[in-house]
mmCIF file of C-alpha atoms in Angstrom:
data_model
loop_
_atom_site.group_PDB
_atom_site.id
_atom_site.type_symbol
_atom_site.label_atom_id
_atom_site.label_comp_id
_atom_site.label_asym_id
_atom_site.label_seq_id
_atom_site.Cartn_x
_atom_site.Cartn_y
_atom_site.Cartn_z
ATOM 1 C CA UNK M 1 -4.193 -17.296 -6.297
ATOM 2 C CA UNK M 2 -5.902 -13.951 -4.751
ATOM 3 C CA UNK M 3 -6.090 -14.285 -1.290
ATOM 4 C CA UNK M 4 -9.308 -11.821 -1.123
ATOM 5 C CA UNK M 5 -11.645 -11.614 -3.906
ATOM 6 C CA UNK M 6 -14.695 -9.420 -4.170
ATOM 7 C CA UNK M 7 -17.747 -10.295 -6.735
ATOM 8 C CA UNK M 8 -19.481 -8.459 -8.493
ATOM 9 C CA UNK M 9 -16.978 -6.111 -9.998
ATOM 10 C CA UNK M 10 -19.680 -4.238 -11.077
ATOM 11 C CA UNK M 11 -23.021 -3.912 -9.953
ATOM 12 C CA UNK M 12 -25.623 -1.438 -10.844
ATOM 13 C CA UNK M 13 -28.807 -0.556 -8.733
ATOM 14 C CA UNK M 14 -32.086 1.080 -9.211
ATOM 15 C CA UNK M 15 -32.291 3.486 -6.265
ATOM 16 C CA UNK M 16 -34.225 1.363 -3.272
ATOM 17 C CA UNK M 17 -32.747 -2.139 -4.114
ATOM 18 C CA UNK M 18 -31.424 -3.508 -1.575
ATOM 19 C CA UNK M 19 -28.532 -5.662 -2.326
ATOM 20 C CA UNK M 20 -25.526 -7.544 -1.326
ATOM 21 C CA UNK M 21 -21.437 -7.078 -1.894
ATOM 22 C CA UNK M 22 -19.258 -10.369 -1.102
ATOM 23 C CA UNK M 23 -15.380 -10.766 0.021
ATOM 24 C CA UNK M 24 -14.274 -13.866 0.401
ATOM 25 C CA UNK M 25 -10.746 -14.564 1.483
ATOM 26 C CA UNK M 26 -8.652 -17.571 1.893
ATOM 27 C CA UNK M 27 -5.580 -16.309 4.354
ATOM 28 C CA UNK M 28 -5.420 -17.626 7.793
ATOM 29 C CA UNK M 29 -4.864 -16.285 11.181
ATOM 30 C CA UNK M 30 -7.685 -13.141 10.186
ATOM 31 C CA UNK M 31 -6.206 -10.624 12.139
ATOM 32 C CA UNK M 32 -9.580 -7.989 10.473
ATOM 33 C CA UNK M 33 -11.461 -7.691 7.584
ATOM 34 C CA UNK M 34 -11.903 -4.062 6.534
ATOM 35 C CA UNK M 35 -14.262 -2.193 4.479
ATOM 36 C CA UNK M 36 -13.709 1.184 2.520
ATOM 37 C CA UNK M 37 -15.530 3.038 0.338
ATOM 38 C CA UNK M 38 -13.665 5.226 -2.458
ATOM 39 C CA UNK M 39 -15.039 8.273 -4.423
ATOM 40 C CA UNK M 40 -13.353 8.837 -8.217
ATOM 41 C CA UNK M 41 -10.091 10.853 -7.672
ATOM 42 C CA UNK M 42 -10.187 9.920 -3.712
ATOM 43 C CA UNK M 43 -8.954 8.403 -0.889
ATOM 44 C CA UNK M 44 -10.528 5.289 0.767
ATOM 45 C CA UNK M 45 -13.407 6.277 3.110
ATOM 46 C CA UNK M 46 -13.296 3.687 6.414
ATOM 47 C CA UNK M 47 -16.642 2.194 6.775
ATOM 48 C CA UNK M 48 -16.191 -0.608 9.343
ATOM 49 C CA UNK M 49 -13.665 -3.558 10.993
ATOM 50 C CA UNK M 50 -14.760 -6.797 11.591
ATOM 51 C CA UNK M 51 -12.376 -9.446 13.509
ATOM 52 C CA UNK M 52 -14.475 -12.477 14.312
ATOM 53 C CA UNK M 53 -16.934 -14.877 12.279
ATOM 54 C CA UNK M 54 -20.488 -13.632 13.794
ATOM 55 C CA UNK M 55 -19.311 -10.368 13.877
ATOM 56 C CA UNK M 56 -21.900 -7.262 12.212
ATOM 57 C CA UNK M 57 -21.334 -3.692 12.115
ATOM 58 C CA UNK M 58 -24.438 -1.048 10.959
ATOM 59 C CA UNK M 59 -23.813 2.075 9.659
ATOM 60 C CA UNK M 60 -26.710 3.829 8.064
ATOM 61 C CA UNK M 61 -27.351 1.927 5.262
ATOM 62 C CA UNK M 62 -24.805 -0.553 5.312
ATOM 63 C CA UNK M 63 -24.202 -3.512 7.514
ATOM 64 C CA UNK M 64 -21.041 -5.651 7.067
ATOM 65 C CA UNK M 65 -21.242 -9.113 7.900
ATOM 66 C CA UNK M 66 -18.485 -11.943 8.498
ATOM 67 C CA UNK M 67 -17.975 -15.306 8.171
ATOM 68 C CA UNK M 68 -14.922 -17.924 8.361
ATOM 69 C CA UNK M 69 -14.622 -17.564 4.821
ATOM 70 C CA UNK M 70 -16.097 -14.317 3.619
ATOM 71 C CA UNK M 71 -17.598 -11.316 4.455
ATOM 72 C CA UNK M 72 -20.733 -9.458 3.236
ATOM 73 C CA UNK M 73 -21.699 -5.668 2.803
ATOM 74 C CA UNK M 74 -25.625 -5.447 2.637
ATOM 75 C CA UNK M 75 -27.081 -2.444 0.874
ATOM 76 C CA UNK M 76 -30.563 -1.813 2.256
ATOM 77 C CA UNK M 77 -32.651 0.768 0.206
ATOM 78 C CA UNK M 78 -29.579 2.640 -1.527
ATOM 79 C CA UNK M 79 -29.177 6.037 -2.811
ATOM 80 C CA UNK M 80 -27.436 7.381 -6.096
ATOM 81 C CA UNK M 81 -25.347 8.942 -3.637
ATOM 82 C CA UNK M 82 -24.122 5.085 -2.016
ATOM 83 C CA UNK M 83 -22.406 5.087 -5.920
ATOM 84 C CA UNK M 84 -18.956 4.274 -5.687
ATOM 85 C CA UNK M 85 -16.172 1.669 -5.573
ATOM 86 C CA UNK M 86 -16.271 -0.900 -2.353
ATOM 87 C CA UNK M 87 -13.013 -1.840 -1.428
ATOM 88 C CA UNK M 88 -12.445 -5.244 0.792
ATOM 89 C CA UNK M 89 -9.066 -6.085 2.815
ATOM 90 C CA UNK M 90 -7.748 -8.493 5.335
ATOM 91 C CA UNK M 91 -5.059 -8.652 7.525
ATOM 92 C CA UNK M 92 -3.635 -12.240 8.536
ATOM 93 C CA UNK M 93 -0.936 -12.977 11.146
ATOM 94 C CA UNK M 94 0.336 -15.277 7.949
ATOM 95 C CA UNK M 95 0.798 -12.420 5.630
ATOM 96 C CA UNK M 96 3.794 -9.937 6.781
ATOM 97 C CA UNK M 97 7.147 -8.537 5.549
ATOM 98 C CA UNK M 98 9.352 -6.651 7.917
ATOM 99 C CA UNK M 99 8.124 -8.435 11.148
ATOM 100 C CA UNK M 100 4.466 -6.710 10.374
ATOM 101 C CA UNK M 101 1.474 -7.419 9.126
ATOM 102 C CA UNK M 102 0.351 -5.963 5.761
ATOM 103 C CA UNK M 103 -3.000 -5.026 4.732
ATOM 104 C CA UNK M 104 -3.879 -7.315 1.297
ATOM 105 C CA UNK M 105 -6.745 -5.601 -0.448
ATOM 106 C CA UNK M 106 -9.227 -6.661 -3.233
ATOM 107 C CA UNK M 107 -9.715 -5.493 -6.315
ATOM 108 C CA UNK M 108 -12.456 -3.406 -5.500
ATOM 109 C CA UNK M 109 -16.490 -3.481 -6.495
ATOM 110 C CA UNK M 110 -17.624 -0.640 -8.406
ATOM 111 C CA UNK M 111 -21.711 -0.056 -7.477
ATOM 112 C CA UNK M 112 -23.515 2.202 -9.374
ATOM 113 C CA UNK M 113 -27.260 3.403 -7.856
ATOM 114 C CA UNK M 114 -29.193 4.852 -10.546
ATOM 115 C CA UNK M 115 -32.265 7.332 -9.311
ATOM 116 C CA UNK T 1 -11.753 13.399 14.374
ATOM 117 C CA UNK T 2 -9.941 10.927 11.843
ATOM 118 C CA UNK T 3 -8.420 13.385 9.093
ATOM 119 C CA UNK T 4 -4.976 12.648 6.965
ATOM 120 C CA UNK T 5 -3.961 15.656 5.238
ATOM 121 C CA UNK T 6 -2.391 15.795 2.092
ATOM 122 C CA UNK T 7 -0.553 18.357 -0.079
ATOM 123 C CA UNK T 8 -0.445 18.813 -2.891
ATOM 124 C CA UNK T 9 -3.718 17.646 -4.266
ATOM 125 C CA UNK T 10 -2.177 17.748 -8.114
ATOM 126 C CA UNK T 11 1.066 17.368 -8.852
ATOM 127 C CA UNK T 12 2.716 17.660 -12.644
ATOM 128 C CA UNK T 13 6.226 16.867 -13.161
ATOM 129 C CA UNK T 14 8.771 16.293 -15.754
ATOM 130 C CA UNK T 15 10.951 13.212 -15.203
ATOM 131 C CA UNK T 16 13.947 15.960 -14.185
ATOM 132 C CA UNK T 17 12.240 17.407 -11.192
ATOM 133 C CA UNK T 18 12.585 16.885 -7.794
ATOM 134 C CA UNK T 19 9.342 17.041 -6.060
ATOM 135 C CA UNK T 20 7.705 15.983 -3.025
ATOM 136 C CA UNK T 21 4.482 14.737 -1.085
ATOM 137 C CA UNK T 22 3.642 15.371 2.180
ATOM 138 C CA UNK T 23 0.760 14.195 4.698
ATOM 139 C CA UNK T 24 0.083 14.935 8.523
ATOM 140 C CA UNK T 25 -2.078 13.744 10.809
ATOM 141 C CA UNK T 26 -2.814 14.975 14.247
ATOM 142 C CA UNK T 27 -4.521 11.945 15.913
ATOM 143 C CA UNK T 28 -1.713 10.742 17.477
ATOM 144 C CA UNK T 29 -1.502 7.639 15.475
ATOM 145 C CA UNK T 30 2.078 5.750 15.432
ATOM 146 C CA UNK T 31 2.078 4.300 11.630
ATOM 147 C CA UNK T 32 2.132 6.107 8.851
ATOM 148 C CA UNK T 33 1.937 4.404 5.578
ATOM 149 C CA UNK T 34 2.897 5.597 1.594
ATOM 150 C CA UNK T 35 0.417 3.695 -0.916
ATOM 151 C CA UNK T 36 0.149 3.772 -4.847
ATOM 152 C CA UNK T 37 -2.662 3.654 -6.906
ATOM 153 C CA UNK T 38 -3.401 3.283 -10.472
ATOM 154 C CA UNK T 39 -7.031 3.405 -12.238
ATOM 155 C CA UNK T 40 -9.259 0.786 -11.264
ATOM 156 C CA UNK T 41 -7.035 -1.182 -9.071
ATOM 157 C CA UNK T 42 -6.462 -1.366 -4.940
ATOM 158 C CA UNK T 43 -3.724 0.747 -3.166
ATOM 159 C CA UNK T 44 -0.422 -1.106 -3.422
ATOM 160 C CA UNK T 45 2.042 -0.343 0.304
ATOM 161 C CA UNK T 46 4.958 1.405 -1.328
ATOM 162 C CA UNK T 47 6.243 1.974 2.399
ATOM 163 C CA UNK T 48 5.281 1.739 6.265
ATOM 164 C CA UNK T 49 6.592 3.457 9.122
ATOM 165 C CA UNK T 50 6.103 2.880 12.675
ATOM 166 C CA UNK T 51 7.480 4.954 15.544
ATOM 167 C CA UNK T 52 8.980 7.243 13.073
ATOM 168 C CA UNK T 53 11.415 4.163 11.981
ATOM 169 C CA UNK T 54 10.855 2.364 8.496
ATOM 170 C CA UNK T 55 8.838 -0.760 8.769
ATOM 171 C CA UNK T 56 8.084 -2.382 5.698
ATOM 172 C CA UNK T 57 9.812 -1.210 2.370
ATOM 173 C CA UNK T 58 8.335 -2.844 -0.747
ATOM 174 C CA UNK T 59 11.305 -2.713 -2.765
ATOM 175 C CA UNK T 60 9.647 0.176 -4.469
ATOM 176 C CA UNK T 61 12.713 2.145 -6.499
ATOM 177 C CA UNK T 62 14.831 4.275 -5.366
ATOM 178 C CA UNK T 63 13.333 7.252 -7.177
ATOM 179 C CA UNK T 64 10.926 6.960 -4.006
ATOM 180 C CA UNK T 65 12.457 8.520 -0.948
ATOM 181 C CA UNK T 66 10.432 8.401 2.005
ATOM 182 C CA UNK T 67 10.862 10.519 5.180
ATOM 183 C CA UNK T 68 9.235 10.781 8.369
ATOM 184 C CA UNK T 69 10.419 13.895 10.106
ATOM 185 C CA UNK T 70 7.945 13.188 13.247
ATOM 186 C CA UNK T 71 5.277 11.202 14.376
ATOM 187 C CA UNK T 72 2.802 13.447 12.671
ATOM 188 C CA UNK T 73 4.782 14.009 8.899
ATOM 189 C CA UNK T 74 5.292 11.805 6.087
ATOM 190 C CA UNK T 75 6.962 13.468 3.156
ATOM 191 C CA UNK T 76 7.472 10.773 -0.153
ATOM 192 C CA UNK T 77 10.765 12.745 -2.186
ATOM 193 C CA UNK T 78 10.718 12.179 -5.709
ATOM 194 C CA UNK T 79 13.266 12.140 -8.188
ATOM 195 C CA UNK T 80 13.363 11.179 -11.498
ATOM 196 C CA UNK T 81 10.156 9.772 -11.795
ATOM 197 C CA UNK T 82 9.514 7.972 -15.175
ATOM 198 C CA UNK T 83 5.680 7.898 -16.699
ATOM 199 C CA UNK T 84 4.586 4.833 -15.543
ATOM 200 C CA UNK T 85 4.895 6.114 -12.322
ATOM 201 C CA UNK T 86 1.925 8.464 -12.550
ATOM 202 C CA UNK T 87 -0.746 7.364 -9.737
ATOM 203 C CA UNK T 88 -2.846 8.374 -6.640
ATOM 204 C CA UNK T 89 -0.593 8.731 -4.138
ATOM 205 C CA UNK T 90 -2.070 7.811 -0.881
ATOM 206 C CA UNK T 91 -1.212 8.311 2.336
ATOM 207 C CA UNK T 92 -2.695 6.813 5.763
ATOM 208 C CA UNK T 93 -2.138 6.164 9.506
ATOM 209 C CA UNK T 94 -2.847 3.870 11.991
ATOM 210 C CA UNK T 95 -2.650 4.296 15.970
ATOM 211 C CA UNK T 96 -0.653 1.193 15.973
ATOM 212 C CA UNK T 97 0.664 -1.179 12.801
ATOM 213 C CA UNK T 98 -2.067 -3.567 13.384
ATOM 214 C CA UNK T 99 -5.150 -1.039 13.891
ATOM 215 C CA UNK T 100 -7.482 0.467 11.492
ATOM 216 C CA UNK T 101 -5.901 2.798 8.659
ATOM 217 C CA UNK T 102 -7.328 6.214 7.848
ATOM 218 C CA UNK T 103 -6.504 7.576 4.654
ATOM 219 C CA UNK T 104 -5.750 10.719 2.955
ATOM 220 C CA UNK T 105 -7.538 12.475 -0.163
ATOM 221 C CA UNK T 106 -4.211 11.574 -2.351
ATOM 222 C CA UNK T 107 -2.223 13.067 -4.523
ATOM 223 C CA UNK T 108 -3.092 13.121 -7.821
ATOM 224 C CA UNK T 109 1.087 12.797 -9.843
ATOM 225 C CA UNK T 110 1.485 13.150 -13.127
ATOM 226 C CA UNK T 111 4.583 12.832 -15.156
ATOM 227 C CA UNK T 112 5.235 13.953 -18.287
#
């Protein structure tokens, strides 16, 4: 069973349309929920860390969102430029080798934002 | 500033060379991590080190020889590499294990 799933796996956007990205997760002892955004060919861009149900970070166009159970990415207005894959991952106090805590990612949400 | 550095950005190999990967960051950050990626899927923790000791080692093969020299160098030696073990290499670092990861550009491998 994946312990942090992200739906859609694909979405695509007309430039403007505002939209939503979910990641729910079923690990305990959250320890963060962190959001990345990756360019083709890339490495992971950090967009925000949330630790705490209630919690919401803004960052231009985006605002990340979470819950017990999941967390949101909200897309207000986007630009073809906002195209790329979204990638979701926890940490949990239940989920180490070693002694520490690893970092359990999705499988990623590709967005597409046509002009 | 929150900038990983890593060289080379391509890499070709034959499955006789020795090769290897390096990354450097200069934020002071005490966790350094080795990730792999293939196409369309997440990162997948090859290796984690902390302090400049090895942390976590995912039982990745042997072939994959990590090294941190200092607190601000990761090398990944490779030797031997087989096919299947073309990926975006991706490096990151952390100011502690349990604090936000910043990653690299990667290292695009290929093996021939």
């Amino acid at each position: 069973e994946d312990q942090v799933t992200q739906s859609p796996e694909a979405l695509r956007l007309q430039e403007g349309e505002s939209s939503s990205l979910n990641c729910s997760y079923t690990v305990s002892g959250l320890r963060g929920l962190f959001w990345y955004r990756q360019d083709p060919g890339k490495g992971p861009e950090f967009l925000f860390t949330l630790y705490s149900a209630g919690e919401e970070k803004e960052k231009e166009r985006l605002k990340a969102t979470l819950t017990k159970k999941e967390s949101f990415l909200h897309i207000t207005a986007p630009k073809p430029e906002d195209s790329a894959t979204y990638l979701c991952a926890v940490r949990s106090s239940t989920i180490t080798q070693g002694g520490s805590e690893k970092l359990v990612f999705g499988k990623g949400m590709k967005l597409t934002v046509n002009p | 500033d929150t900038e990983v550095t890593q060289t080379p950005k391509h890499l070709v190999m034959g499955m006789t060379n020795k090769k290897s990967l390096k990354c450097e960051q200069h934020m002071g950050h005490r966790a350094m991590y080795w990730y792999k990626q293939k196409a369309k899927k997440p990162p997948e923790l090859m290796f984690v080190y902390s302090y400049e000791k090895l942390s976590i080692n995912e039982s990745v093969p042997s072939r994959f020889s990590p090294e941190c020299p200092n607190s601000s160098l990761l090398n990944l030696h490779l030797h031997a590499l087989q096919p299947e073990d073309s990926a975006l290499y991706l490096c990151a670092s952390s100011q502690a294990l349990r604090e936000t990861q910043y990653f690299g550009p990667g290292t695009r491998l290929l093996v021939l």
